[in-house]
Tab-separated table of C-alpha atoms in Angstrom:
chain	number	residue	atom	x	y	z
A	1	MET	CA	-0.009	-0.094	-0.003
A	2	SER	CA	1.502	3.410	-0.854
A	3	GLU	CA	1.488	6.287	1.681
A	4	CYS	CA	-1.905	7.821	1.926
A	5	ARG	CA	-2.380	11.534	0.573
A	6	PRO	CA	-3.882	13.765	3.186
A	7	GLY	CA	-7.025	13.414	1.424
A	8	LEU	CA	-10.555	12.138	1.187
A	9	ALA	CA	-12.175	10.668	-2.086
A	10	VAL	CA	-15.943	10.543	-2.778
A	11	VAL	CA	-17.550	8.506	-5.524
A	12	VAL	CA	-21.135	9.523	-6.380
A	13	GLY	CA	-23.002	6.615	-8.037
A	14	ALA	CA	-21.206	4.137	-5.981
A	15	SER	CA	-24.149	1.690	-6.371
A	16	GLY	CA	-23.643	1.417	-10.166
A	17	ALA	CA	-21.350	-1.109	-12.073
A	18	LEU	CA	-18.836	1.788	-12.871
A	19	GLY	CA	-19.006	3.664	-9.619
A	20	ALA	CA	-18.775	0.375	-7.524
A	21	ALA	CA	-15.559	-0.415	-9.402
A	22	LEU	CA	-13.990	2.983	-9.152
A	23	GLN	CA	-14.734	2.884	-5.299
A	24	THR	CA	-13.261	-0.584	-4.829
A	25	GLN	CA	-10.171	0.232	-6.843
A	26	LEU	CA	-9.514	3.473	-4.872
A	27	GLN	CA	-9.914	1.547	-1.637
A	28	GLN	CA	-7.468	-1.178	-2.893
A	29	GLU	CA	-4.917	1.291	-4.012
A	30	GLY	CA	-4.843	3.063	-0.553
A	31	ASP	CA	-3.762	6.414	-2.146
A	32	TYR	CA	-6.446	8.166	-0.156
A	33	GLY	CA	-6.886	8.334	3.441
A	34	ARG	CA	-10.558	7.453	3.127
A	35	VAL	CA	-12.912	6.610	0.246
A	36	LEU	CA	-16.655	7.234	0.548
A	37	GLY	CA	-19.393	6.082	-1.735
A	38	LEU	CA	-22.508	8.008	-2.404
A	39	GLY	CA	-25.700	6.695	-4.029
A	40	ARG	CA	-29.106	5.216	-3.821
A	41	ALA	CA	-27.596	2.596	-1.640
A	42	GLY	CA	-24.235	4.211	-0.644
A	43	GLU	CA	-22.707	5.000	2.728
A	44	ILE	CA	-24.385	8.317	2.180
A	45	ARG	CA	-27.605	8.221	0.362
A	46	ILE	CA	-28.323	10.758	-2.410
A	47	ASP	CA	-31.295	11.366	-4.516
A	48	TYR	CA	-30.899	13.761	-7.590
A	49	ALA	CA	-34.587	14.846	-7.279
A	50	ASP	CA	-34.124	16.040	-3.736
A	51	GLU	CA	-31.728	19.074	-3.530
A	52	ALA	CA	-32.218	19.332	0.213
A	53	GLY	CA	-30.977	15.761	0.623
A	54	ILE	CA	-27.970	16.639	-1.749
A	55	ALA	CA	-27.001	19.617	0.669
A	56	ALA	CA	-27.404	17.116	3.475
A	57	ALA	CA	-24.959	14.671	2.018
A	58	ALA	CA	-22.487	17.549	1.362
A	59	GLN	CA	-22.806	18.684	5.034
A	60	ALA	CA	-22.091	14.887	6.115
A	61	VAL	CA	-18.948	14.844	4.002
A	62	ALA	CA	-18.057	18.249	5.398
A	63	ARG	CA	-18.190	16.707	8.880
A	64	ILE	CA	-16.164	13.606	7.955
A	65	CYS	CA	-13.498	16.018	6.645
A	66	ALA	CA	-13.591	18.076	9.699
A	67	GLU	CA	-13.471	15.013	12.032
A	68	SER	CA	-10.660	13.154	10.011
A	69	GLY	CA	-8.669	16.272	9.173
A	70	LEU	CA	-8.762	14.973	5.487
A	71	ALA	CA	-9.343	17.577	2.499
A	72	LEU	CA	-11.819	16.429	-0.132
A	73	ARG	CA	-9.153	15.985	-2.942
A	74	LEU	CA	-11.111	13.737	-5.288
A	75	LEU	CA	-14.767	13.785	-6.327
A	76	LEU	CA	-15.880	11.335	-9.126
A	77	VAL	CA	-19.505	11.502	-10.382
A	78	ALA	CA	-20.350	8.002	-12.047
A	79	THR	CA	-23.977	8.506	-12.512
A	80	GLY	CA	-26.093	8.173	-15.650
A	81	PHE	CA	-29.331	7.412	-17.221
A	82	LEU	CA	-29.986	6.056	-20.818
A	83	HIS	CA	-33.140	3.795	-20.452
A	84	GLY	CA	-35.679	2.704	-18.021
A	85	PRO	CA	-39.427	2.975	-17.187
A	86	GLN	CA	-39.368	6.511	-18.387
A	87	GLY	CA	-38.538	5.486	-21.743
A	88	GLN	CA	-35.862	4.508	-24.480
A	89	PRO	CA	-33.434	6.685	-26.241
A	90	GLU	CA	-34.850	7.860	-29.470
A	91	ARG	CA	-34.268	6.568	-32.898
A	92	GLY	CA	-35.790	9.787	-34.386
A	93	TRP	CA	-37.544	12.987	-33.702
A	94	ARG	CA	-40.957	11.129	-33.646
A	95	HIS	CA	-39.914	9.513	-30.463
A	96	LEU	CA	-39.203	12.531	-28.525
A	97	ASP	CA	-41.183	12.335	-25.334
A	98	ALA	CA	-41.373	15.039	-22.365
A	99	GLY	CA	-41.238	12.064	-19.565
A	100	TYR	CA	-38.165	10.589	-20.978
A	101	LEU	CA	-36.349	13.844	-21.483
A	102	GLN	CA	-37.170	15.130	-17.966
A	103	GLN	CA	-35.561	11.923	-16.632
A	104	VAL	CA	-32.469	11.763	-18.678
A	105	PHE	CA	-31.814	15.652	-17.888
A	106	LEU	CA	-32.556	15.073	-14.034
A	107	VAL	CA	-29.876	12.302	-13.886
A	108	ASN	CA	-27.260	13.409	-16.410
A	109	ILE	CA	-27.203	17.350	-15.915
A	110	LEU	CA	-29.393	18.401	-13.088
A	111	GLY	CA	-28.021	16.086	-10.509
A	112	PRO	CA	-24.401	16.907	-11.401
A	113	ALA	CA	-25.169	20.592	-11.368
A	114	LEU	CA	-26.514	20.439	-7.812
A	115	LEU	CA	-23.387	18.313	-6.811
A	116	ILE	CA	-21.252	21.152	-8.059
A	117	LYS	CA	-23.328	23.713	-6.208
A	118	HIS	CA	-22.923	21.887	-2.793
A	119	PHE	CA	-19.698	19.810	-3.149
A	120	PHE	CA	-17.343	22.136	-4.847
A	121	PRO	CA	-17.217	24.430	-1.800
A	122	LEU	CA	-15.735	21.482	0.120
A	123	LEU	CA	-12.787	21.330	-2.461
A	124	PRO	CA	-9.452	22.722	-1.042
A	125	ARG	CA	-8.283	26.067	-2.062
A	126	GLN	CA	-4.538	24.972	-2.097
A	127	GLY	CA	-3.027	21.950	-3.587
A	128	ARG	CA	-4.244	19.210	-6.155
A	129	CYS	CA	-7.792	18.373	-6.259
A	130	VAL	CA	-9.646	16.658	-9.108
A	131	ALA	CA	-13.371	16.516	-9.850
A	132	GLY	CA	-14.289	14.008	-12.530
A	133	PHE	CA	-17.568	13.347	-14.228
A	134	VAL	CA	-18.400	10.391	-16.496
A	135	SER	CA	-19.806	11.729	-19.682
A	136	ALA	CA	-20.102	9.936	-22.964
A	137	ARG	CA	-18.483	10.518	-26.422
A	138	VAL	CA	-22.027	10.660	-28.001
A	139	GLY	CA	-22.438	13.861	-26.156
A	140	SER	CA	-19.724	15.362	-28.375
A	141	ILE	CA	-21.486	17.617	-30.913
A	142	GLY	CA	-18.681	17.627	-33.271
A	143	ASP	CA	-18.268	13.824	-33.122
A	144	ASN	CA	-22.067	13.270	-33.875
A	145	ALA	CA	-22.196	11.412	-37.369
A	146	LEU	CA	-25.046	9.126	-36.656
A	147	GLY	CA	-27.939	11.127	-35.117
A	148	GLY	CA	-30.564	9.545	-32.761
A	149	TRP	CA	-30.449	9.405	-29.065
A	150	TYR	CA	-31.667	13.076	-28.826
A	151	GLY	CA	-32.003	13.401	-25.023
A	152	TYR	CA	-29.011	11.470	-24.197
A	153	ARG	CA	-26.768	13.165	-26.503
A	154	ALA	CA	-28.138	16.563	-25.462
A	155	SER	CA	-27.973	15.865	-21.748
A	156	LYS	CA	-24.234	14.557	-22.122
A	157	ALA	CA	-23.440	17.657	-24.265
A	158	ALA	CA	-25.002	19.899	-21.361
A	159	LEU	CA	-23.000	18.068	-18.830
A	160	ASN	CA	-19.734	18.756	-20.926
A	161	GLN	CA	-20.746	22.319	-20.828
A	162	LEU	CA	-21.279	22.362	-17.212
A	163	VAL	CA	-17.940	20.735	-16.554
A	164	LYS	CA	-16.076	23.327	-18.582
A	165	THR	CA	-17.833	26.211	-17.041
A	166	ALA	CA	-17.228	24.850	-13.416
A	167	ALA	CA	-13.637	24.226	-14.306
A	168	ILE	CA	-13.169	27.836	-15.122
A	169	GLU	CA	-14.823	29.080	-11.657
A	170	LEU	CA	-12.828	26.354	-9.786
A	171	THR	CA	-9.572	27.432	-11.240
A	172	ARG	CA	-10.193	31.030	-9.935
A	173	SER	CA	-10.100	29.600	-6.288
A	174	ASN	CA	-7.474	26.857	-6.806
A	175	GLY	CA	-4.917	27.080	-9.638
A	176	GLU	CA	-4.068	23.483	-8.987
A	177	SER	CA	-7.590	22.073	-9.400
A	178	ILE	CA	-8.511	19.812	-12.238
A	179	CYS	CA	-12.157	19.459	-13.463
A	180	VAL	CA	-12.847	17.219	-16.351
A	181	ALA	CA	-15.600	15.013	-18.379
A	182	LEU	CA	-14.547	11.477	-18.899
A	183	HIS	CA	-15.727	8.992	-21.738
A	184	PRO	CA	-15.227	5.448	-20.066
A	185	GLY	CA	-16.040	3.541	-23.294
A	186	THR	CA	-19.140	1.088	-23.427
A	187	VAL	CA	-19.016	-0.348	-19.967
A	188	ASP	CA	-20.630	-3.792	-19.295
A	189	SER	CA	-23.580	-2.560	-17.283
A	190	PRO	CA	-27.400	-2.511	-16.996
A	191	LEU	CA	-27.221	0.955	-18.584
A	192	SER	CA	-25.663	-0.426	-21.786
A	193	GLN	CA	-26.705	-4.099	-22.091
A	194	PRO	CA	-29.703	-3.393	-24.223
A	195	PHE	CA	-27.378	-1.779	-26.796
A	196	ALA	CA	-24.418	-3.877	-26.559
A	197	LYS	CA	-24.269	-5.004	-30.308
A	198	THR	CA	-22.309	-7.882	-31.783
A	199	GLY	CA	-18.815	-6.733	-32.583
A	200	LEU	CA	-18.911	-3.563	-30.178
A	201	THR	CA	-16.078	-3.711	-27.659
A	202	VAL	CA	-17.870	-3.756	-24.276
A	203	ARG	CA	-15.443	-3.204	-21.258
A	204	PRO	CA	-15.535	-4.609	-17.694
A	205	PRO	CA	-16.351	-2.054	-15.317
A	206	GLN	CA	-13.136	-2.909	-13.403
A	207	GLU	CA	-11.214	-2.207	-16.729
A	208	ALA	CA	-12.902	1.011	-17.412
A	209	ALA	CA	-12.451	2.214	-13.627
A	210	SER	CA	-8.456	1.328	-13.907
A	211	ASP	CA	-8.209	3.179	-17.142
A	212	LEU	CA	-10.129	6.471	-15.932
A	213	LEU	CA	-8.042	6.517	-12.557
A	214	ALA	CA	-5.011	6.304	-14.525
A	215	VAL	CA	-6.083	9.004	-16.855
A	216	LEU	CA	-6.963	11.256	-13.726
A	217	ALA	CA	-3.591	10.618	-12.277
A	218	GLY	CA	-1.704	11.743	-15.176
A	219	LEU	CA	-3.636	15.014	-15.661
A	220	ALA	CA	-2.287	18.389	-15.045
A	221	PRO	CA	-4.260	21.674	-14.332
A	222	THR	CA	-3.769	22.717	-17.994
A	223	HIS	CA	-6.137	19.817	-18.745
A	224	THR	CA	-8.914	21.267	-16.669
A	225	GLY	CA	-12.227	21.776	-18.529
A	226	ALA	CA	-11.495	19.050	-21.166
A	227	LEU	CA	-13.411	16.037	-22.402
A	228	LEU	CA	-11.232	12.950	-22.444
A	229	ASP	CA	-11.718	9.328	-23.212
A	230	TYR	CA	-10.420	6.358	-21.200
A	231	ARG	CA	-7.106	6.466	-23.183
A	232	GLY	CA	-6.441	10.088	-22.220
A	233	GLN	CA	-7.122	11.410	-25.634
A	234	LEU	CA	-8.889	14.656	-26.097
A	235	LEU	CA	-12.375	14.600	-27.352
A	236	PRO	CA	-14.089	17.447	-29.225
A	237	PHE	CA	-17.084	19.143	-27.405
């Protein structure tokens, strides 16, 4: 085990396949003094439809920081919505549906926005700190050659803009901070299973988590605000 940094790591979405893999690997690596998992069934429960609950979760993390003497050095947001009872990703404009759009934007943009509002004030004003948000390549406007999936694409594009904007503000308070959006590839999870076509490379959550953490470890403040894939390659917005 390596020497612990004087820091706390928080994984939001720890009840999901990728989030659980990220939390497990961080705990195994031992680079942080403590690793917390937040989610619908995490150590600290969180619901994107309840801003008061998100604020309470941030307060709980703040208390842990104060009691342990650990600064929040890593915030990973591994939540996402693609399909469910509210609907499926649209094949064309005829399938646009208000209920589906509300859910996909709630999980993919509104929730992360509220996390920024309530958790970014906990990040230290000195020293390296990293915030990573799991996005998707299909959220790239410049890379969109196939169309379809209106709500998911739009919500991830909005998330990328949110990350870029937050990164600028975060740099003003800490010049060593890093805030990025991350494309993990197609991860083997309930989110991707209905769309894992034959021939498509589907990655185990453990592999995706390892790659994302390696990318984050190699980033510098000059990378802040970027959209990067699991190989560390810069993707167009």
